[in-house]
Coordinates of C-alpha atoms in Angstrom, one line a residue:
M518 CA 86.4 -18.1 121.5
T519 CA 88.1 -16.5 118.4
I520 CA 85.6 -17.0 114.7
R521 CA 87.6 -20.1 113.8
N522 CA 86.9 -22.4 116.4
W523 CA 83.4 -20.8 116.5
V524 CA 82.8 -22.3 113.0
K525 CA 84.0 -25.6 113.3
F526 CA 82.3 -25.3 116.6
F527 CA 79.0 -24.3 114.9
F528 CA 79.5 -26.9 112.2
K529 CA 80.1 -30.1 113.7
A530 CA 77.3 -29.4 116.0
L531 CA 75.1 -28.7 112.7
L532 CA 76.6 -31.8 111.5
I533 CA 75.6 -33.9 114.9
G534 CA 71.8 -32.9 114.8
G535 CA 71.4 -33.5 110.8
I536 CA 73.2 -36.7 110.8
V537 CA 71.0 -38.0 114.3
T538 CA 67.8 -37.0 112.8
G539 CA 68.4 -38.0 109.6
I540 CA 69.4 -41.8 110.4
L541 CA 66.6 -41.7 113.5
G542 CA 64.3 -40.6 111.1
L543 CA 64.7 -44.0 108.9
F544 CA 63.1 -46.2 111.8
V545 CA 60.8 -43.4 113.4
R546 CA 59.1 -42.3 110.5
W547 CA 59.4 -45.9 108.5
N548 CA 55.8 -46.0 107.8
D549 CA 55.4 -42.5 107.1
V550 CA 57.8 -41.8 104.4
F551 CA 59.9 -44.3 104.2
S552 CA 57.2 -47.6 103.6
E553 CA 55.8 -46.6 100.0
P554 CA 58.5 -45.6 98.1
F555 CA 60.9 -48.2 99.3
S556 CA 58.4 -50.7 98.4
N557 CA 58.1 -49.4 95.2
G558 CA 61.0 -48.3 94.3
Q559 CA 60.9 -44.7 93.9
W560 CA 64.5 -44.0 95.3
G561 CA 64.0 -40.1 94.3
E562 CA 61.5 -39.8 97.2
F563 CA 63.4 -42.2 99.5
L564 CA 66.1 -39.6 99.1
A565 CA 64.5 -37.0 99.2
G566 CA 63.0 -37.9 102.9
F567 CA 65.5 -38.6 103.9
V568 CA 66.9 -35.2 103.2
W569 CA 64.2 -33.6 104.3
L570 CA 64.5 -35.2 107.5
V571 CA 67.8 -34.0 107.8
I572 CA 66.9 -30.5 107.0
I573 CA 64.8 -30.7 109.9
G574 CA 68.2 -32.0 112.1
L575 CA 70.1 -29.1 111.4
T576 CA 66.9 -26.4 112.1
M577 CA 67.2 -28.4 115.5
S578 CA 70.7 -27.9 115.9
I579 CA 70.7 -23.6 115.7
I580 CA 67.6 -23.7 117.5
S581 CA 70.0 -26.6 119.8
Q582 CA 73.1 -23.3 118.9
L583 CA 70.4 -20.4 120.3
C584 CA 69.2 -21.8 123.0
F585 CA 73.2 -22.3 124.5
F586 CA 74.3 -19.3 124.3
A587 CA 70.8 -18.0 125.8
Y588 CA 70.9 -20.6 128.7
L589 CA 74.8 -18.8 129.3
T590 CA 73.7 -15.7 129.7
V591 CA 70.6 -16.6 132.0
H592 CA 73.2 -18.5 134.5
Q593 CA 75.5 -15.6 134.6
I594 CA 72.1 -13.3 134.9
G595 CA 71.3 -15.8 137.7
M596 CA 74.6 -15.7 139.4
N597 CA 74.6 -12.2 139.7
I598 CA 70.6 -11.9 141.0
F599 CA 71.5 -14.8 143.6
R600 CA 74.7 -13.6 144.7
T601 CA 76.2 -17.8 145.2
L602 CA 76.8 -20.7 143.1
R603 CA 75.1 -22.6 145.9
L604 CA 71.6 -20.3 145.8
W605 CA 71.2 -21.2 142.4
N606 CA 71.9 -24.1 142.2
W607 CA 68.6 -24.8 144.2
I608 CA 66.9 -22.7 141.9
Q609 CA 68.0 -24.4 139.5
L610 CA 67.5 -28.3 141.2
L611 CA 63.7 -26.4 142.3
I612 CA 62.8 -25.9 138.4
I613 CA 63.8 -29.0 137.1
G614 CA 61.6 -30.1 139.3
V615 CA 58.5 -27.5 138.3
V616 CA 59.2 -28.9 134.6
I617 CA 59.9 -32.5 135.1
T618 CA 56.8 -32.4 137.0
D619 CA 54.8 -30.5 133.8
L620 CA 55.5 -33.0 131.8
I621 CA 54.3 -35.8 133.3
L622 CA 51.2 -33.8 134.5
F623 CA 50.2 -32.0 131.5
R624 CA 52.6 -32.9 128.8
F625 CA 52.3 -36.5 128.7
A626 CA 49.3 -37.7 130.3
P627 CA 46.7 -35.9 128.1
N628 CA 48.1 -37.9 125.5
A629 CA 48.9 -41.4 127.2
Q630 CA 45.6 -42.8 126.0
T631 CA 47.0 -45.9 125.2
T632 CA 49.6 -48.9 127.3
E633 CA 51.9 -48.8 124.7
Q634 CA 51.9 -44.6 124.4
V635 CA 52.5 -44.5 128.6
W636 CA 55.6 -46.7 128.0
L637 CA 56.9 -44.7 125.1
Y638 CA 56.6 -41.4 127.2
G639 CA 57.8 -43.3 130.3
A640 CA 61.1 -44.1 128.0
L641 CA 61.5 -40.6 126.2
L642 CA 61.7 -39.0 130.2
T643 CA 63.5 -41.8 131.2
I644 CA 66.3 -41.1 128.7
L645 CA 65.9 -36.9 129.5
I646 CA 66.5 -37.4 132.7
V647 CA 69.3 -40.4 132.2
T648 CA 71.2 -38.7 129.2
G649 CA 70.8 -35.3 131.7
V650 CA 72.5 -37.0 134.7
V651 CA 75.4 -38.5 132.1
T652 CA 76.2 -36.0 130.6
A653 CA 76.5 -33.3 133.9
Y654 CA 78.5 -35.9 135.6
V655 CA 81.4 -36.3 132.4
K656 CA 81.0 -32.7 132.6
A657 CA 81.3 -31.8 136.3
K658 CA 84.5 -34.6 136.0
W659 CA 85.5 -33.0 133.0
T660 CA 85.3 -29.3 135.0
N661 CA 84.8 -29.7 137.9
K662 CA 81.8 -30.8 140.8
E663 CA 80.3 -27.6 141.0
T664 CA 79.4 -27.2 136.8
F665 CA 76.8 -30.6 137.7
I666 CA 73.5 -28.6 138.7
S667 CA 73.8 -26.1 135.7
A668 CA 74.7 -28.8 133.5
L669 CA 72.1 -30.5 134.3
F670 CA 69.5 -28.0 134.5
F671 CA 70.5 -27.5 131.1
M672 CA 70.3 -31.1 129.6
I673 CA 66.5 -31.3 131.4
V674 CA 65.4 -27.8 131.7
I675 CA 66.4 -26.2 128.3
T676 CA 66.1 -29.7 126.2
T677 CA 62.6 -29.8 126.6
V678 CA 62.0 -25.7 126.0
E679 CA 63.4 -26.8 123.0
W680 CA 60.9 -30.0 122.3
L681 CA 57.6 -27.7 123.3
P682 CA 56.8 -27.5 120.2
A683 CA 56.4 -31.2 119.4
L684 CA 54.9 -31.5 122.6
M685 CA 52.4 -29.1 122.4
V686 CA 51.1 -31.3 118.6
E687 CA 47.5 -32.6 118.9
A688 CA 47.3 -35.6 119.6
G689 CA 47.2 -38.7 117.2
N690 CA 50.5 -37.3 115.6
I691 CA 52.8 -36.7 118.5
D692 CA 54.4 -40.1 119.1
S693 CA 56.2 -39.9 116.6
W694 CA 57.5 -36.3 115.7
V695 CA 57.9 -36.3 120.2
T696 CA 60.2 -39.5 120.1
L697 CA 62.0 -37.7 116.7
L698 CA 62.9 -33.9 117.5
L699 CA 64.9 -35.1 121.3
F700 CA 67.1 -37.5 120.2
P701 CA 68.8 -34.3 118.0
F702 CA 68.2 -31.8 120.8
L703 CA 70.2 -33.9 123.2
A704 CA 72.7 -35.2 121.2
V705 CA 73.4 -31.1 120.2
N706 CA 73.6 -30.1 123.7
A707 CA 75.4 -33.3 125.3
Y708 CA 78.1 -32.2 122.3
Q709 CA 78.1 -28.2 123.3
L710 CA 77.9 -28.5 126.8
L711 CA 81.1 -31.3 126.8
V712 CA 83.0 -29.1 123.9
L713 CA 82.8 -25.8 124.5
P714 CA 86.0 -25.8 127.1
K715 CA 87.9 -27.5 124.7
Y716 CA 87.4 -24.7 122.1
N717 CA 88.4 -21.8 124.3
A718 CA 91.1 -23.2 125.4
Q719 CA 92.2 -23.7 121.6
S720 CA 91.5 -20.0 121.2
D721 CA 93.3 -18.9 124.1
V722 CA 96.6 -21.1 122.7
D723 CA 95.2 -19.6 119.1
R724 CA 95.2 -15.7 120.6
Q725 CA 98.6 -16.7 122.5
K726 CA 100.3 -17.5 119.1
L727 CA 98.8 -14.4 117.4
E728 CA 100.4 -12.4 119.8
E729 CA 103.6 -14.3 120.2
R730 CA 103.5 -13.8 116.0
R731 CA 103.0 -10.2 116.5
A732 CA 105.6 -9.3 118.9
A733 CA 108.4 -11.3 116.9
R734 CA 107.1 -9.2 113.2
K735 CA 107.9 -5.9 115.9
A736 CA 111.0 -7.2 117.0
K737 CA 112.3 -7.6 112.9
A738 CA 111.1 -4.3 112.0

């Protein structure tokens, strides 16, 4: 990818993280952050709270992008170690199963102290899995079917790794942050996974045009 296209890729992903977190935060963190300033007409504090959430979203987007490029390296290492894509896919499926089991038994179950929390964590887990499956399906449809497992691994396992700090917050403060931070990670990860081939293809076109211009200048010289 060329520097120009990487900058576009980076800032669009950054914008997605900030917008998703800011807008969703208006609902998820309303009682904690926005209710009192809104009721009292303290619009400066209201805006400051929104900007704070956007900044958190920008930070989450940067973390997501770092993890994405780290995964690309891990994926290549996995291919080299296990030699065949089929075996590497089975390993990825096994890890997906382990991660989902860990989420249920060691992250959600200890904190599900009320019926509402059980429903909340169940809904978040469902959103994670469904979004992962849908994104992987679209990725496989746009590229080739062999990418489905790797895309599913990225959307579920890597998203969970990024989400882990929120999952480790002490009970009592966990619900709103767990809910809020899942969505920017899912949005940015899905964006990166689906549009990266577009930017790579555009980079190839840009390099070809650059070579043509160089060749034309040499011919004129």
